Amino acid sequence: AQKITQTQPGMFVQEKEAVTLDCTYDTSDPSYGLFWYKQPSSGEMIFLIYQGSYDQQNATEGRYSLNFQKARKSANLVISASQLGDSAMYFCAMREENTGNQFYFGTGTSLTVIP
Amino acid sequence: DSGVTQTPKHLITATGQRVTLRCSPRSGDLSVYWYQQSLDQGLQFLIQYYNGEERAKGNILERFSAQQFPDLHSELNLSSLELGDSALYFCASSVGGYRDGYGYTFGSGTRLTVV
Protein backbone atom coordinates (compact mmCIF):
# COMPACT_ATOMS: atom_id res chain seq x y z
CA ALA A 1 0.00 0.00 0.00
CA GLN A 2 1.12 3.52 -0.71
CA LYS A 3 2.23 5.38 2.35
CA ILE A 4 1.43 8.77 0.83
CA THR A 5 -1.20 9.43 -1.80
CA GLN A 6 -1.56 12.63 -3.74
CA THR A 7 -4.47 12.29 -6.13
CA GLN A 8 -4.12 15.59 -7.98
CA PRO A 9 -1.42 15.39 -10.63
CA GLY A 10 -2.07 18.97 -11.67
CA MET A 11 -3.91 21.96 -10.27
CA PHE A 12 -4.60 25.48 -11.50
CA VAL A 13 -5.41 28.46 -9.35
CA GLN A 14 -6.02 32.12 -10.07
CA GLU A 15 -3.52 34.53 -8.60
CA LYS A 16 -4.58 35.79 -5.13
CA GLU A 17 -6.99 32.88 -4.65
CA ALA A 18 -6.55 30.06 -2.14
CA VAL A 19 -5.85 26.48 -3.19
CA THR A 20 -5.89 23.16 -1.38
CA LEU A 21 -3.55 20.33 -2.31
CA ASP A 22 -4.69 16.94 -1.11
CA CYS A 23 -2.65 14.37 0.73
CA THR A 24 -3.69 11.16 2.45
CA TYR A 25 -1.37 8.87 4.32
CA ASP A 26 -1.28 5.35 5.63
CA THR A 27 0.47 4.31 8.81
CA SER A 28 -0.10 2.21 11.89
CA ASP A 29 2.60 4.03 13.80
CA PRO A 30 1.02 6.30 16.42
CA SER A 31 3.92 8.72 16.19
CA TYR A 32 4.70 10.27 12.84
CA GLY A 33 5.38 13.55 11.15
CA LEU A 34 3.86 14.97 8.00
CA PHE A 35 5.72 17.41 5.77
CA TRP A 36 5.16 19.41 2.62
CA TYR A 37 7.93 20.31 0.23
CA LYS A 38 7.93 22.61 -2.79
CA GLN A 39 9.99 21.85 -5.87
CA PRO A 40 10.18 24.71 -8.37
CA SER A 41 11.33 24.16 -11.93
CA SER A 42 14.91 24.79 -10.84
CA GLY A 43 14.77 21.44 -9.03
CA GLU A 44 15.60 22.18 -5.43
CA MET A 45 13.37 20.83 -2.65
CA ILE A 46 12.14 23.47 -0.24
CA PHE A 47 10.64 22.57 3.13
CA LEU A 48 7.32 24.33 3.71
CA ILE A 49 5.50 23.02 6.75
CA TYR A 50 5.44 20.25 9.34
CA GLN A 51 2.67 18.62 11.38
CA GLY A 52 3.31 16.12 14.17
CA SER A 53 0.82 13.36 14.82
CA TYR A 54 0.29 14.53 18.39
CA ASP A 55 -0.08 18.18 17.54
CA GLN A 56 -3.51 19.47 18.51
CA GLN A 57 -3.42 22.55 16.33
CA ASN A 58 -3.09 22.68 12.58
CA ALA A 59 0.33 23.92 11.54
CA THR A 60 0.66 27.29 9.86
CA GLU A 61 3.65 28.98 8.24
CA GLY A 62 2.85 32.31 6.65
CA ARG A 63 0.56 31.67 3.68
CA TYR A 64 0.80 27.91 4.17
CA SER A 65 -1.42 25.95 6.50
CA LEU A 66 -1.87 22.25 6.94
CA ASN A 67 -5.41 20.94 7.34
CA PHE A 68 -4.72 17.91 9.52
CA GLN A 69 -7.59 15.45 9.90
CA LYS A 70 -6.12 12.57 11.84
CA ALA A 71 -9.14 10.27 11.78
CA ARG A 72 -9.34 10.58 8.01
CA LYS A 73 -5.55 10.35 7.69
CA SER A 74 -5.39 13.44 5.58
CA ALA A 75 -2.91 16.31 5.63
CA ASN A 76 -3.96 18.80 2.99
CA LEU A 77 -1.86 21.85 2.23
CA VAL A 78 -3.69 25.13 1.92
CA ILE A 79 -1.96 28.01 0.17
CA SER A 80 -3.70 31.32 0.66
CA ALA A 81 -3.40 34.35 -1.62
CA SER A 82 -1.57 32.43 -4.37
CA GLN A 83 1.32 34.13 -6.08
CA LEU A 84 2.91 33.45 -9.45
CA GLY A 85 6.00 32.19 -7.63
CA ASP A 86 3.93 29.43 -6.07
CA SER A 87 3.88 27.60 -9.40
CA ALA A 88 5.82 24.42 -8.66
CA MET A 89 5.55 20.76 -7.78
CA TYR A 90 4.38 20.09 -4.24
CA PHE A 91 5.22 16.91 -2.38
CA CYS A 92 3.61 15.54 0.72
CA ALA A 93 5.86 13.33 2.87
CA MET A 94 5.70 11.29 6.03
CA ARG A 95 8.23 10.12 8.52
CA GLU A 96 7.33 7.38 11.03
CA GLU A 97 8.85 7.22 14.49
CA ASN A 98 9.41 3.48 14.53
CA THR A 99 10.56 2.76 11.01
CA GLY A 100 13.72 4.78 10.87
CA ASN A 101 14.46 8.06 9.31
CA GLN A 102 13.51 7.81 5.72
CA PHE A 103 10.76 9.95 4.33
CA TYR A 104 7.98 8.52 2.24
CA PHE A 105 7.00 10.91 -0.52
CA GLY A 106 3.86 11.18 -2.58
CA THR A 107 3.95 11.49 -6.34
CA GLY A 108 3.45 15.23 -6.18
CA THR A 109 0.99 17.81 -7.43
CA SER A 110 1.94 20.32 -10.08
CA LEU A 111 0.46 23.70 -9.21
CA THR A 112 0.13 26.44 -11.81
CA VAL A 113 -0.85 29.92 -10.72
CA ILE A 114 -2.64 31.85 -13.45
CA PRO A 115 -2.26 35.64 -13.59
CA ASP B 1 21.60 28.38 -0.46
CA SER B 2 20.30 25.56 1.76
CA GLY B 3 23.70 24.76 3.21
CA VAL B 4 23.76 21.30 1.63
CA THR B 5 26.18 21.22 -1.29
CA GLN B 6 25.96 18.69 -4.08
CA THR B 7 28.45 18.33 -6.89
CA PRO B 8 28.34 18.12 -9.79
CA LYS B 9 25.04 19.75 -10.70
CA HIS B 10 24.86 17.98 -14.04
CA LEU B 11 26.48 14.81 -15.26
CA ILE B 12 26.22 13.13 -18.65
CA THR B 13 27.80 9.74 -19.08
CA ALA B 14 27.54 6.61 -21.17
CA THR B 15 25.97 3.30 -20.30
CA GLY B 16 28.28 0.95 -18.43
CA GLN B 17 30.26 3.77 -16.86
CA ARG B 18 30.77 4.62 -13.20
CA VAL B 19 30.17 7.98 -11.55
CA THR B 20 30.53 9.48 -8.10
CA LEU B 21 28.15 12.06 -6.69
CA ARG B 22 29.29 14.14 -3.76
CA CYS B 23 27.37 15.74 -0.93
CA SER B 24 28.48 18.04 1.87
CA PRO B 25 25.85 18.29 4.59
CA ARG B 26 24.77 21.45 6.35
CA SER B 27 27.15 22.46 9.10
CA GLY B 28 26.32 20.55 12.28
CA ASP B 29 24.19 17.91 10.57
CA LEU B 30 25.31 14.36 11.21
CA SER B 31 22.85 12.51 8.99
CA VAL B 32 23.02 12.32 5.22
CA TYR B 33 20.31 10.80 3.07
CA TRP B 34 20.33 10.01 -0.62
CA TYR B 35 17.22 10.03 -2.77
CA GLN B 36 16.62 9.30 -6.42
CA GLN B 37 13.91 11.21 -8.28
CA SER B 38 12.85 9.83 -11.62
CA LEU B 39 9.77 10.50 -13.72
CA ASP B 40 8.34 7.02 -13.33
CA GLN B 41 9.38 6.20 -9.76
CA GLY B 42 9.02 9.54 -8.03
CA LEU B 43 11.22 10.21 -5.00
CA GLN B 44 12.81 7.02 -3.78
CA PHE B 45 14.87 6.74 -0.61
CA LEU B 46 18.21 5.10 -1.28
CA ILE B 47 20.30 5.16 1.86
CA GLN B 48 21.07 7.05 5.06
CA TYR B 49 24.32 7.55 6.94
CA TYR B 50 24.66 8.88 10.45
CA ASN B 51 28.03 10.05 11.67
CA GLY B 52 29.87 7.75 9.30
CA GLU B 53 27.77 4.65 9.72
CA GLU B 54 25.05 3.27 7.53
CA ARG B 55 21.74 3.74 9.35
CA ALA B 56 19.00 2.81 6.93
CA LYS B 57 18.75 1.33 3.48
CA GLY B 58 15.97 1.77 1.00
CA ASN B 59 15.56 0.84 -2.64
CA ILE B 60 19.24 1.03 -3.48
CA LEU B 61 20.49 -1.20 -6.26
CA GLU B 62 23.50 -3.43 -5.73
CA ARG B 63 25.28 -1.45 -8.46
CA PHE B 64 25.05 1.60 -6.20
CA SER B 65 27.01 2.19 -3.03
CA ALA B 66 27.60 5.06 -0.68
CA GLN B 67 29.77 6.09 2.21
CA GLN B 68 30.14 8.93 4.66
CA PHE B 69 33.59 10.14 5.51
CA PRO B 70 34.99 11.41 8.84
CA ASP B 71 34.41 15.01 7.74
CA LEU B 72 30.76 13.96 7.23
CA HIS B 73 30.65 14.49 3.50
CA SER B 74 29.12 11.62 1.60
CA GLU B 75 29.61 10.06 -1.80
CA LEU B 76 27.16 8.01 -3.83
CA ASN B 77 28.81 5.69 -6.33
CA LEU B 78 26.80 4.47 -9.29
CA SER B 79 28.35 1.78 -11.47
CA SER B 80 27.47 -0.18 -14.61
CA LEU B 81 25.11 2.62 -15.44
CA GLU B 82 21.97 1.96 -17.41
CA LEU B 83 19.65 4.33 -19.24
CA GLY B 84 17.11 3.88 -16.47
CA ASP B 85 19.50 5.35 -13.93
CA SER B 86 18.97 8.76 -15.46
CA ALA B 87 17.42 10.80 -12.67
CA LEU B 88 17.83 13.65 -10.27
CA TYR B 89 19.80 12.50 -7.24
CA PHE B 90 19.22 14.43 -4.06
CA CYS B 91 21.24 14.54 -0.93
CA ALA B 92 19.61 15.76 2.27
CA SER B 93 20.92 16.26 5.76
CA SER B 94 19.50 16.56 9.25
CA VAL B 95 20.88 17.09 12.70
CA GLY B 96 20.16 13.68 14.08
CA GLY B 97 19.10 10.24 13.06
CA TYR B 98 15.89 10.71 14.95
CA ARG B 99 12.65 12.44 14.22
CA ASP B 100 13.52 16.11 14.61
CA GLY B 101 10.28 17.51 13.37
CA TYR B 102 11.68 19.90 10.84
CA GLY B 103 12.36 17.61 7.97
CA TYR B 104 15.44 17.52 5.89
CA THR B 105 17.50 20.20 4.28
CA PHE B 106 17.91 19.20 0.68
CA GLY B 107 20.73 19.97 -1.66
CA SER B 108 19.97 21.23 -5.14
CA GLY B 109 20.53 17.80 -6.65
CA THR B 110 22.71 16.23 -9.30
CA ARG B 111 20.99 15.59 -12.60
CA LEU B 112 22.44 12.43 -14.10
CA THR B 113 21.84 11.64 -17.74
CA VAL B 114 22.95 8.27 -19.04
CA VAL B 115 23.21 8.08 -22.83
PDB file of C-alpha atoms in Angstrom:
ATOM      1  CA  ALA A   1       0.000   0.000   0.000  1.00  0.00           C
ATOM      2  CA  GLN A   2       1.119   3.517  -0.715  1.00  0.00           C
ATOM      3  CA  LYS A   3       2.233   5.383   2.350  1.00  0.00           C
ATOM      4  CA  ILE A   4       1.433   8.773   0.835  1.00  0.00           C
ATOM      5  CA  THR A   5      -1.202   9.429  -1.805  1.00  0.00           C
ATOM      6  CA  GLN A   6      -1.563  12.632  -3.743  1.00  0.00           C
ATOM      7  CA  THR A   7      -4.468  12.288  -6.126  1.00  0.00           C
ATOM      8  CA  GLN A   8      -4.118  15.594  -7.977  1.00  0.00           C
ATOM      9  CA  PRO A   9      -1.417  15.389 -10.631  1.00  0.00           C
ATOM     10  CA  GLY A  10      -2.073  18.972 -11.671  1.00  0.00           C
ATOM     11  CA  MET A  11      -3.913  21.964 -10.269  1.00  0.00           C
ATOM     12  CA  PHE A  12      -4.602  25.482 -11.501  1.00  0.00           C
ATOM     13  CA  VAL A  13      -5.405  28.465  -9.345  1.00  0.00           C
ATOM     14  CA  GLN A  14      -6.018  32.117 -10.068  1.00  0.00           C
ATOM     15  CA  GLU A  15      -3.523  34.533  -8.599  1.00  0.00           C
ATOM     16  CA  LYS A  16      -4.583  35.785  -5.133  1.00  0.00           C
ATOM     17  CA  GLU A  17      -6.995  32.883  -4.653  1.00  0.00           C
ATOM     18  CA  ALA A  18      -6.550  30.061  -2.136  1.00  0.00           C
ATOM     19  CA  VAL A  19      -5.851  26.484  -3.191  1.00  0.00           C
ATOM     20  CA  THR A  20      -5.893  23.160  -1.378  1.00  0.00           C
ATOM     21  CA  LEU A  21      -3.547  20.330  -2.315  1.00  0.00           C
ATOM     22  CA  ASP A  22      -4.694  16.940  -1.109  1.00  0.00           C
ATOM     23  CA  CYS A  23      -2.647  14.367   0.728  1.00  0.00           C
ATOM     24  CA  THR A  24      -3.686  11.164   2.452  1.00  0.00           C
ATOM     25  CA  TYR A  25      -1.375   8.869   4.318  1.00  0.00           C
ATOM     26  CA  ASP A  26      -1.278   5.345   5.632  1.00  0.00           C
ATOM     27  CA  THR A  27       0.467   4.310   8.807  1.00  0.00           C
ATOM     28  CA  SER A  28      -0.103   2.214  11.892  1.00  0.00           C
ATOM     29  CA  ASP A  29       2.603   4.028  13.803  1.00  0.00           C
ATOM     30  CA  PRO A  30       1.018   6.303  16.425  1.00  0.00           C
ATOM     31  CA  SER A  31       3.922   8.718  16.189  1.00  0.00           C
ATOM     32  CA  TYR A  32       4.697  10.273  12.845  1.00  0.00           C
ATOM     33  CA  GLY A  33       5.379  13.548  11.148  1.00  0.00           C
ATOM     34  CA  LEU A  34       3.862  14.974   8.003  1.00  0.00           C
ATOM     35  CA  PHE A  35       5.717  17.406   5.771  1.00  0.00           C
ATOM     36  CA  TRP A  36       5.157  19.410   2.625  1.00  0.00           C
ATOM     37  CA  TYR A  37       7.927  20.315   0.228  1.00  0.00           C
ATOM     38  CA  LYS A  38       7.925  22.606  -2.794  1.00  0.00           C
ATOM     39  CA  GLN A  39       9.993  21.850  -5.868  1.00  0.00           C
ATOM     40  CA  PRO A  40      10.179  24.711  -8.372  1.00  0.00           C
ATOM     41  CA  SER A  41      11.328  24.162 -11.930  1.00  0.00           C
ATOM     42  CA  SER A  42      14.909  24.791 -10.841  1.00  0.00           C
ATOM     43  CA  GLY A  43      14.766  21.444  -9.031  1.00  0.00           C
ATOM     44  CA  GLU A  44      15.596  22.183  -5.428  1.00  0.00           C
ATOM     45  CA  MET A  45      13.371  20.829  -2.649  1.00  0.00           C
ATOM     46  CA  ILE A  46      12.144  23.475  -0.244  1.00  0.00           C
ATOM     47  CA  PHE A  47      10.641  22.572   3.128  1.00  0.00           C
ATOM     48  CA  LEU A  48       7.318  24.333   3.706  1.00  0.00           C
ATOM     49  CA  ILE A  49       5.500  23.022   6.748  1.00  0.00           C
ATOM     50  CA  TYR A  50       5.438  20.251   9.340  1.00  0.00           C
ATOM     51  CA  GLN A  51       2.669  18.620  11.378  1.00  0.00           C
ATOM     52  CA  GLY A  52       3.313  16.124  14.167  1.00  0.00           C
ATOM     53  CA  SER A  53       0.825  13.357  14.818  1.00  0.00           C
ATOM     54  CA  TYR A  54       0.292  14.526  18.389  1.00  0.00           C
ATOM     55  CA  ASP A  55      -0.080  18.185  17.538  1.00  0.00           C
ATOM     56  CA  GLN A  56      -3.510  19.472  18.510  1.00  0.00           C
ATOM     57  CA  GLN A  57      -3.422  22.550  16.332  1.00  0.00           C
ATOM     58  CA  ASN A  58      -3.088  22.677  12.578  1.00  0.00           C
ATOM     59  CA  ALA A  59       0.331  23.918  11.544  1.00  0.00           C
ATOM     60  CA  THR A  60       0.664  27.293   9.857  1.00  0.00           C
ATOM     61  CA  GLU A  61       3.647  28.982   8.236  1.00  0.00           C
ATOM     62  CA  GLY A  62       2.846  32.306   6.649  1.00  0.00           C
ATOM     63  CA  ARG A  63       0.563  31.674   3.680  1.00  0.00           C
ATOM     64  CA  TYR A  64       0.803  27.908   4.170  1.00  0.00           C
ATOM     65  CA  SER A  65      -1.418  25.953   6.495  1.00  0.00           C
ATOM     66  CA  LEU A  66      -1.872  22.254   6.941  1.00  0.00           C
ATOM     67  CA  ASN A  67      -5.408  20.942   7.343  1.00  0.00           C
ATOM     68  CA  PHE A  68      -4.722  17.905   9.525  1.00  0.00           C
ATOM     69  CA  GLN A  69      -7.588  15.446   9.903  1.00  0.00           C
ATOM     70  CA  LYS A  70      -6.122  12.567  11.836  1.00  0.00           C
ATOM     71  CA  ALA A  71      -9.141  10.273  11.778  1.00  0.00           C
ATOM     72  CA  ARG A  72      -9.342  10.584   8.009  1.00  0.00           C
ATOM     73  CA  LYS A  73      -5.546  10.349   7.685  1.00  0.00           C
ATOM     74  CA  SER A  74      -5.385  13.436   5.575  1.00  0.00           C
ATOM     75  CA  ALA A  75      -2.910  16.308   5.629  1.00  0.00           C
ATOM     76  CA  ASN A  76      -3.959  18.801   2.991  1.00  0.00           C
ATOM     77  CA  LEU A  77      -1.856  21.848   2.234  1.00  0.00           C
ATOM     78  CA  VAL A  78      -3.690  25.134   1.921  1.00  0.00           C
ATOM     79  CA  ILE A  79      -1.960  28.007   0.170  1.00  0.00           C
ATOM     80  CA  SER A  80      -3.700  31.320   0.659  1.00  0.00           C
ATOM     81  CA  ALA A  81      -3.401  34.353  -1.620  1.00  0.00           C
ATOM     82  CA  SER A  82      -1.572  32.428  -4.368  1.00  0.00           C
ATOM     83  CA  GLN A  83       1.324  34.131  -6.079  1.00  0.00           C
ATOM     84  CA  LEU A  84       2.914  33.448  -9.447  1.00  0.00           C
ATOM     85  CA  GLY A  85       5.996  32.193  -7.629  1.00  0.00           C
ATOM     86  CA  ASP A  86       3.933  29.434  -6.068  1.00  0.00           C
ATOM     87  CA  SER A  87       3.880  27.600  -9.397  1.00  0.00           C
ATOM     88  CA  ALA A  88       5.824  24.420  -8.664  1.00  0.00           C
ATOM     89  CA  MET A  89       5.554  20.756  -7.776  1.00  0.00           C
ATOM     90  CA  TYR A  90       4.376  20.085  -4.244  1.00  0.00           C
ATOM     91  CA  PHE A  91       5.216  16.909  -2.383  1.00  0.00           C
ATOM     92  CA  CYS A  92       3.614  15.536   0.725  1.00  0.00           C
ATOM     93  CA  ALA A  93       5.861  13.334   2.868  1.00  0.00           C
ATOM     94  CA  MET A  94       5.700  11.294   6.032  1.00  0.00           C
ATOM     95  CA  ARG A  95       8.230  10.120   8.519  1.00  0.00           C
ATOM     96  CA  GLU A  96       7.333   7.376  11.029  1.00  0.00           C
ATOM     97  CA  GLU A  97       8.849   7.216  14.489  1.00  0.00           C
ATOM     98  CA  ASN A  98       9.406   3.480  14.528  1.00  0.00           C
ATOM     99  CA  THR A  99      10.564   2.755  11.013  1.00  0.00           C
ATOM    100  CA  GLY A 100      13.721   4.781  10.872  1.00  0.00           C
ATOM    101  CA  ASN A 101      14.465   8.056   9.312  1.00  0.00           C
ATOM    102  CA  GLN A 102      13.515   7.814   5.718  1.00  0.00           C
ATOM    103  CA  PHE A 103      10.761   9.953   4.326  1.00  0.00           C
ATOM    104  CA  TYR A 104       7.982   8.522   2.243  1.00  0.00           C
ATOM    105  CA  PHE A 105       6.999  10.913  -0.517  1.00  0.00           C
ATOM    106  CA  GLY A 106       3.862  11.179  -2.577  1.00  0.00           C
ATOM    107  CA  THR A 107       3.954  11.492  -6.342  1.00  0.00           C
ATOM    108  CA  GLY A 108       3.454  15.226  -6.178  1.00  0.00           C
ATOM    109  CA  THR A 109       0.987  17.806  -7.425  1.00  0.00           C
ATOM    110  CA  SER A 110       1.942  20.323 -10.077  1.00  0.00           C
ATOM    111  CA  LEU A 111       0.458  23.703  -9.213  1.00  0.00           C
ATOM    112  CA  THR A 112       0.133  26.445 -11.808  1.00  0.00           C
ATOM    113  CA  VAL A 113      -0.854  29.920 -10.723  1.00  0.00           C
ATOM    114  CA  ILE A 114      -2.638  31.855 -13.449  1.00  0.00           C
ATOM    115  CA  PRO A 115      -2.260  35.645 -13.586  1.00  0.00           C
TER     116      PRO A 115
ATOM    117  CA  ASP B   1      21.599  28.384  -0.456  1.00  0.00           C
ATOM    118  CA  SER B   2      20.303  25.563   1.756  1.00  0.00           C
ATOM    119  CA  GLY B   3      23.703  24.756   3.206  1.00  0.00           C
ATOM    120  CA  VAL B   4      23.763  21.296   1.633  1.00  0.00           C
ATOM    121  CA  THR B   5      26.183  21.218  -1.289  1.00  0.00           C
ATOM    122  CA  GLN B   6      25.964  18.694  -4.077  1.00  0.00           C
ATOM    123  CA  THR B   7      28.447  18.330  -6.893  1.00  0.00           C
ATOM    124  CA  PRO B   8      28.342  18.119  -9.786  1.00  0.00           C
ATOM    125  CA  LYS B   9      25.040  19.748 -10.697  1.00  0.00           C
ATOM    126  CA  HIS B  10      24.859  17.978 -14.039  1.00  0.00           C
ATOM    127  CA  LEU B  11      26.484  14.812 -15.265  1.00  0.00           C
ATOM    128  CA  ILE B  12      26.219  13.134 -18.654  1.00  0.00           C
ATOM    129  CA  THR B  13      27.799   9.744 -19.076  1.00  0.00           C
ATOM    130  CA  ALA B  14      27.537   6.614 -21.167  1.00  0.00           C
ATOM    131  CA  THR B  15      25.968   3.298 -20.296  1.00  0.00           C
ATOM    132  CA  GLY B  16      28.277   0.955 -18.434  1.00  0.00           C
ATOM    133  CA  GLN B  17      30.256   3.767 -16.860  1.00  0.00           C
ATOM    134  CA  ARG B  18      30.772   4.620 -13.197  1.00  0.00           C
ATOM    135  CA  VAL B  19      30.166   7.979 -11.552  1.00  0.00           C
ATOM    136  CA  THR B  20      30.526   9.476  -8.102  1.00  0.00           C
ATOM    137  CA  LEU B  21      28.152  12.056  -6.691  1.00  0.00           C
ATOM    138  CA  ARG B  22      29.287  14.136  -3.764  1.00  0.00           C
ATOM    139  CA  CYS B  23      27.373  15.740  -0.927  1.00  0.00           C
ATOM    140  CA  SER B  24      28.485  18.042   1.870  1.00  0.00           C
ATOM    141  CA  PRO B  25      25.845  18.293   4.591  1.00  0.00           C
ATOM    142  CA  ARG B  26      24.772  21.446   6.345  1.00  0.00           C
ATOM    143  CA  SER B  27      27.154  22.457   9.104  1.00  0.00           C
ATOM    144  CA  GLY B  28      26.317  20.555  12.277  1.00  0.00           C
ATOM    145  CA  ASP B  29      24.190  17.913  10.566  1.00  0.00           C
ATOM    146  CA  LEU B  30      25.312  14.360  11.206  1.00  0.00           C
ATOM    147  CA  SER B  31      22.853  12.506   8.988  1.00  0.00           C
ATOM    148  CA  VAL B  32      23.016  12.316   5.225  1.00  0.00           C
ATOM    149  CA  TYR B  33      20.305  10.801   3.072  1.00  0.00           C
ATOM    150  CA  TRP B  34      20.329  10.007  -0.623  1.00  0.00           C
ATOM    151  CA  TYR B  35      17.221  10.027  -2.775  1.00  0.00           C
ATOM    152  CA  GLN B  36      16.616   9.300  -6.419  1.00  0.00           C
ATOM    153  CA  GLN B  37      13.908  11.215  -8.276  1.00  0.00           C
ATOM    154  CA  SER B  38      12.848   9.834 -11.623  1.00  0.00           C
ATOM    155  CA  LEU B  39       9.771  10.499 -13.716  1.00  0.00           C
ATOM    156  CA  ASP B  40       8.343   7.019 -13.332  1.00  0.00           C
ATOM    157  CA  GLN B  41       9.379   6.197  -9.758  1.00  0.00           C
ATOM    158  CA  GLY B  42       9.022   9.539  -8.032  1.00  0.00           C
ATOM    159  CA  LEU B  43      11.217  10.214  -5.001  1.00  0.00           C
ATOM    160  CA  GLN B  44      12.806   7.016  -3.775  1.00  0.00           C
ATOM    161  CA  PHE B  45      14.867   6.740  -0.615  1.00  0.00           C
ATOM    162  CA  LEU B  46      18.213   5.099  -1.277  1.00  0.00           C
ATOM    163  CA  ILE B  47      20.305   5.158   1.860  1.00  0.00           C
ATOM    164  CA  GLN B  48      21.070   7.046   5.064  1.00  0.00           C
ATOM    165  CA  TYR B  49      24.315   7.552   6.941  1.00  0.00           C
ATOM    166  CA  TYR B  50      24.656   8.879  10.454  1.00  0.00           C
ATOM    167  CA  ASN B  51      28.032  10.047  11.666  1.00  0.00           C
ATOM    168  CA  GLY B  52      29.874   7.754   9.302  1.00  0.00           C
ATOM    169  CA  GLU B  53      27.766   4.650   9.719  1.00  0.00           C
ATOM    170  CA  GLU B  54      25.047   3.268   7.533  1.00  0.00           C
ATOM    171  CA  ARG B  55      21.745   3.740   9.351  1.00  0.00           C
ATOM    172  CA  ALA B  56      19.001   2.805   6.930  1.00  0.00           C
ATOM    173  CA  LYS B  57      18.748   1.333   3.481  1.00  0.00           C
ATOM    174  CA  GLY B  58      15.965   1.771   0.998  1.00  0.00           C
ATOM    175  CA  ASN B  59      15.561   0.842  -2.638  1.00  0.00           C
ATOM    176  CA  ILE B  60      19.236   1.030  -3.477  1.00  0.00           C
ATOM    177  CA  LEU B  61      20.490  -1.196  -6.265  1.00  0.00           C
ATOM    178  CA  GLU B  62      23.500  -3.431  -5.733  1.00  0.00           C
ATOM    179  CA  ARG B  63      25.276  -1.445  -8.456  1.00  0.00           C
ATOM    180  CA  PHE B  64      25.045   1.597  -6.198  1.00  0.00           C
ATOM    181  CA  SER B  65      27.014   2.192  -3.032  1.00  0.00           C
ATOM    182  CA  ALA B  66      27.600   5.061  -0.680  1.00  0.00           C
ATOM    183  CA  GLN B  67      29.769   6.092   2.205  1.00  0.00           C
ATOM    184  CA  GLN B  68      30.139   8.929   4.663  1.00  0.00           C
ATOM    185  CA  PHE B  69      33.589  10.143   5.508  1.00  0.00           C
ATOM    186  CA  PRO B  70      34.989  11.410   8.837  1.00  0.00           C
ATOM    187  CA  ASP B  71      34.407  15.006   7.743  1.00  0.00           C
ATOM    188  CA  LEU B  72      30.756  13.955   7.227  1.00  0.00           C
ATOM    189  CA  HIS B  73      30.650  14.490   3.495  1.00  0.00           C
ATOM    190  CA  SER B  74      29.121  11.620   1.599  1.00  0.00           C
ATOM    191  CA  GLU B  75      29.606  10.061  -1.805  1.00  0.00           C
ATOM    192  CA  LEU B  76      27.162   8.013  -3.830  1.00  0.00           C
ATOM    193  CA  ASN B  77      28.811   5.690  -6.330  1.00  0.00           C
ATOM    194  CA  LEU B  78      26.801   4.466  -9.291  1.00  0.00           C
ATOM    195  CA  SER B  79      28.351   1.777 -11.466  1.00  0.00           C
ATOM    196  CA  SER B  80      27.469  -0.180 -14.610  1.00  0.00           C
ATOM    197  CA  LEU B  81      25.113   2.624 -15.444  1.00  0.00           C
ATOM    198  CA  GLU B  82      21.966   1.963 -17.408  1.00  0.00           C
ATOM    199  CA  LEU B  83      19.647   4.325 -19.239  1.00  0.00           C
ATOM    200  CA  GLY B  84      17.106   3.885 -16.469  1.00  0.00           C
ATOM    201  CA  ASP B  85      19.501   5.346 -13.930  1.00  0.00           C
ATOM    202  CA  SER B  86      18.973   8.762 -15.459  1.00  0.00           C
ATOM    203  CA  ALA B  87      17.419  10.799 -12.671  1.00  0.00           C
ATOM    204  CA  LEU B  88      17.834  13.654 -10.271  1.00  0.00           C
ATOM    205  CA  TYR B  89      19.800  12.501  -7.236  1.00  0.00           C
ATOM    206  CA  PHE B  90      19.220  14.429  -4.056  1.00  0.00           C
ATOM    207  CA  CYS B  91      21.242  14.539  -0.928  1.00  0.00           C
ATOM    208  CA  ALA B  92      19.607  15.761   2.272  1.00  0.00           C
ATOM    209  CA  SER B  93      20.917  16.261   5.760  1.00  0.00           C
ATOM    210  CA  SER B  94      19.502  16.562   9.248  1.00  0.00           C
ATOM    211  CA  VAL B  95      20.885  17.087  12.704  1.00  0.00           C
ATOM    212  CA  GLY B  96      20.165  13.676  14.076  1.00  0.00           C
ATOM    213  CA  GLY B  97      19.098  10.235  13.056  1.00  0.00           C
ATOM    214  CA  TYR B  98      15.893  10.711  14.953  1.00  0.00           C
ATOM    215  CA  ARG B  99      12.647  12.443  14.223  1.00  0.00           C
ATOM    216  CA  ASP B 100      13.523  16.110  14.612  1.00  0.00           C
ATOM    217  CA  GLY B 101      10.278  17.512  13.366  1.00  0.00           C
ATOM    218  CA  TYR B 102      11.677  19.898  10.844  1.00  0.00           C
ATOM    219  CA  GLY B 103      12.364  17.612   7.968  1.00  0.00           C
ATOM    220  CA  TYR B 104      15.442  17.520   5.891  1.00  0.00           C
ATOM    221  CA  THR B 105      17.504  20.203   4.282  1.00  0.00           C
ATOM    222  CA  PHE B 106      17.914  19.204   0.681  1.00  0.00           C
ATOM    223  CA  GLY B 107      20.730  19.970  -1.664  1.00  0.00           C
ATOM    224  CA  SER B 108      19.974  21.229  -5.142  1.00  0.00           C
ATOM    225  CA  GLY B 109      20.530  17.801  -6.648  1.00  0.00           C
ATOM    226  CA  THR B 110      22.708  16.226  -9.296  1.00  0.00           C
ATOM    227  CA  ARG B 111      20.994  15.594 -12.597  1.00  0.00           C
ATOM    228  CA  LEU B 112      22.436  12.429 -14.099  1.00  0.00           C
ATOM    229  CA  THR B 113      21.835  11.644 -17.743  1.00  0.00           C
ATOM    230  CA  VAL B 114      22.955   8.271 -19.038  1.00  0.00           C
ATOM    231  CA  VAL B 115      23.215   8.080 -22.828  1.00  0.00           C
TER     232      VAL B 115
END
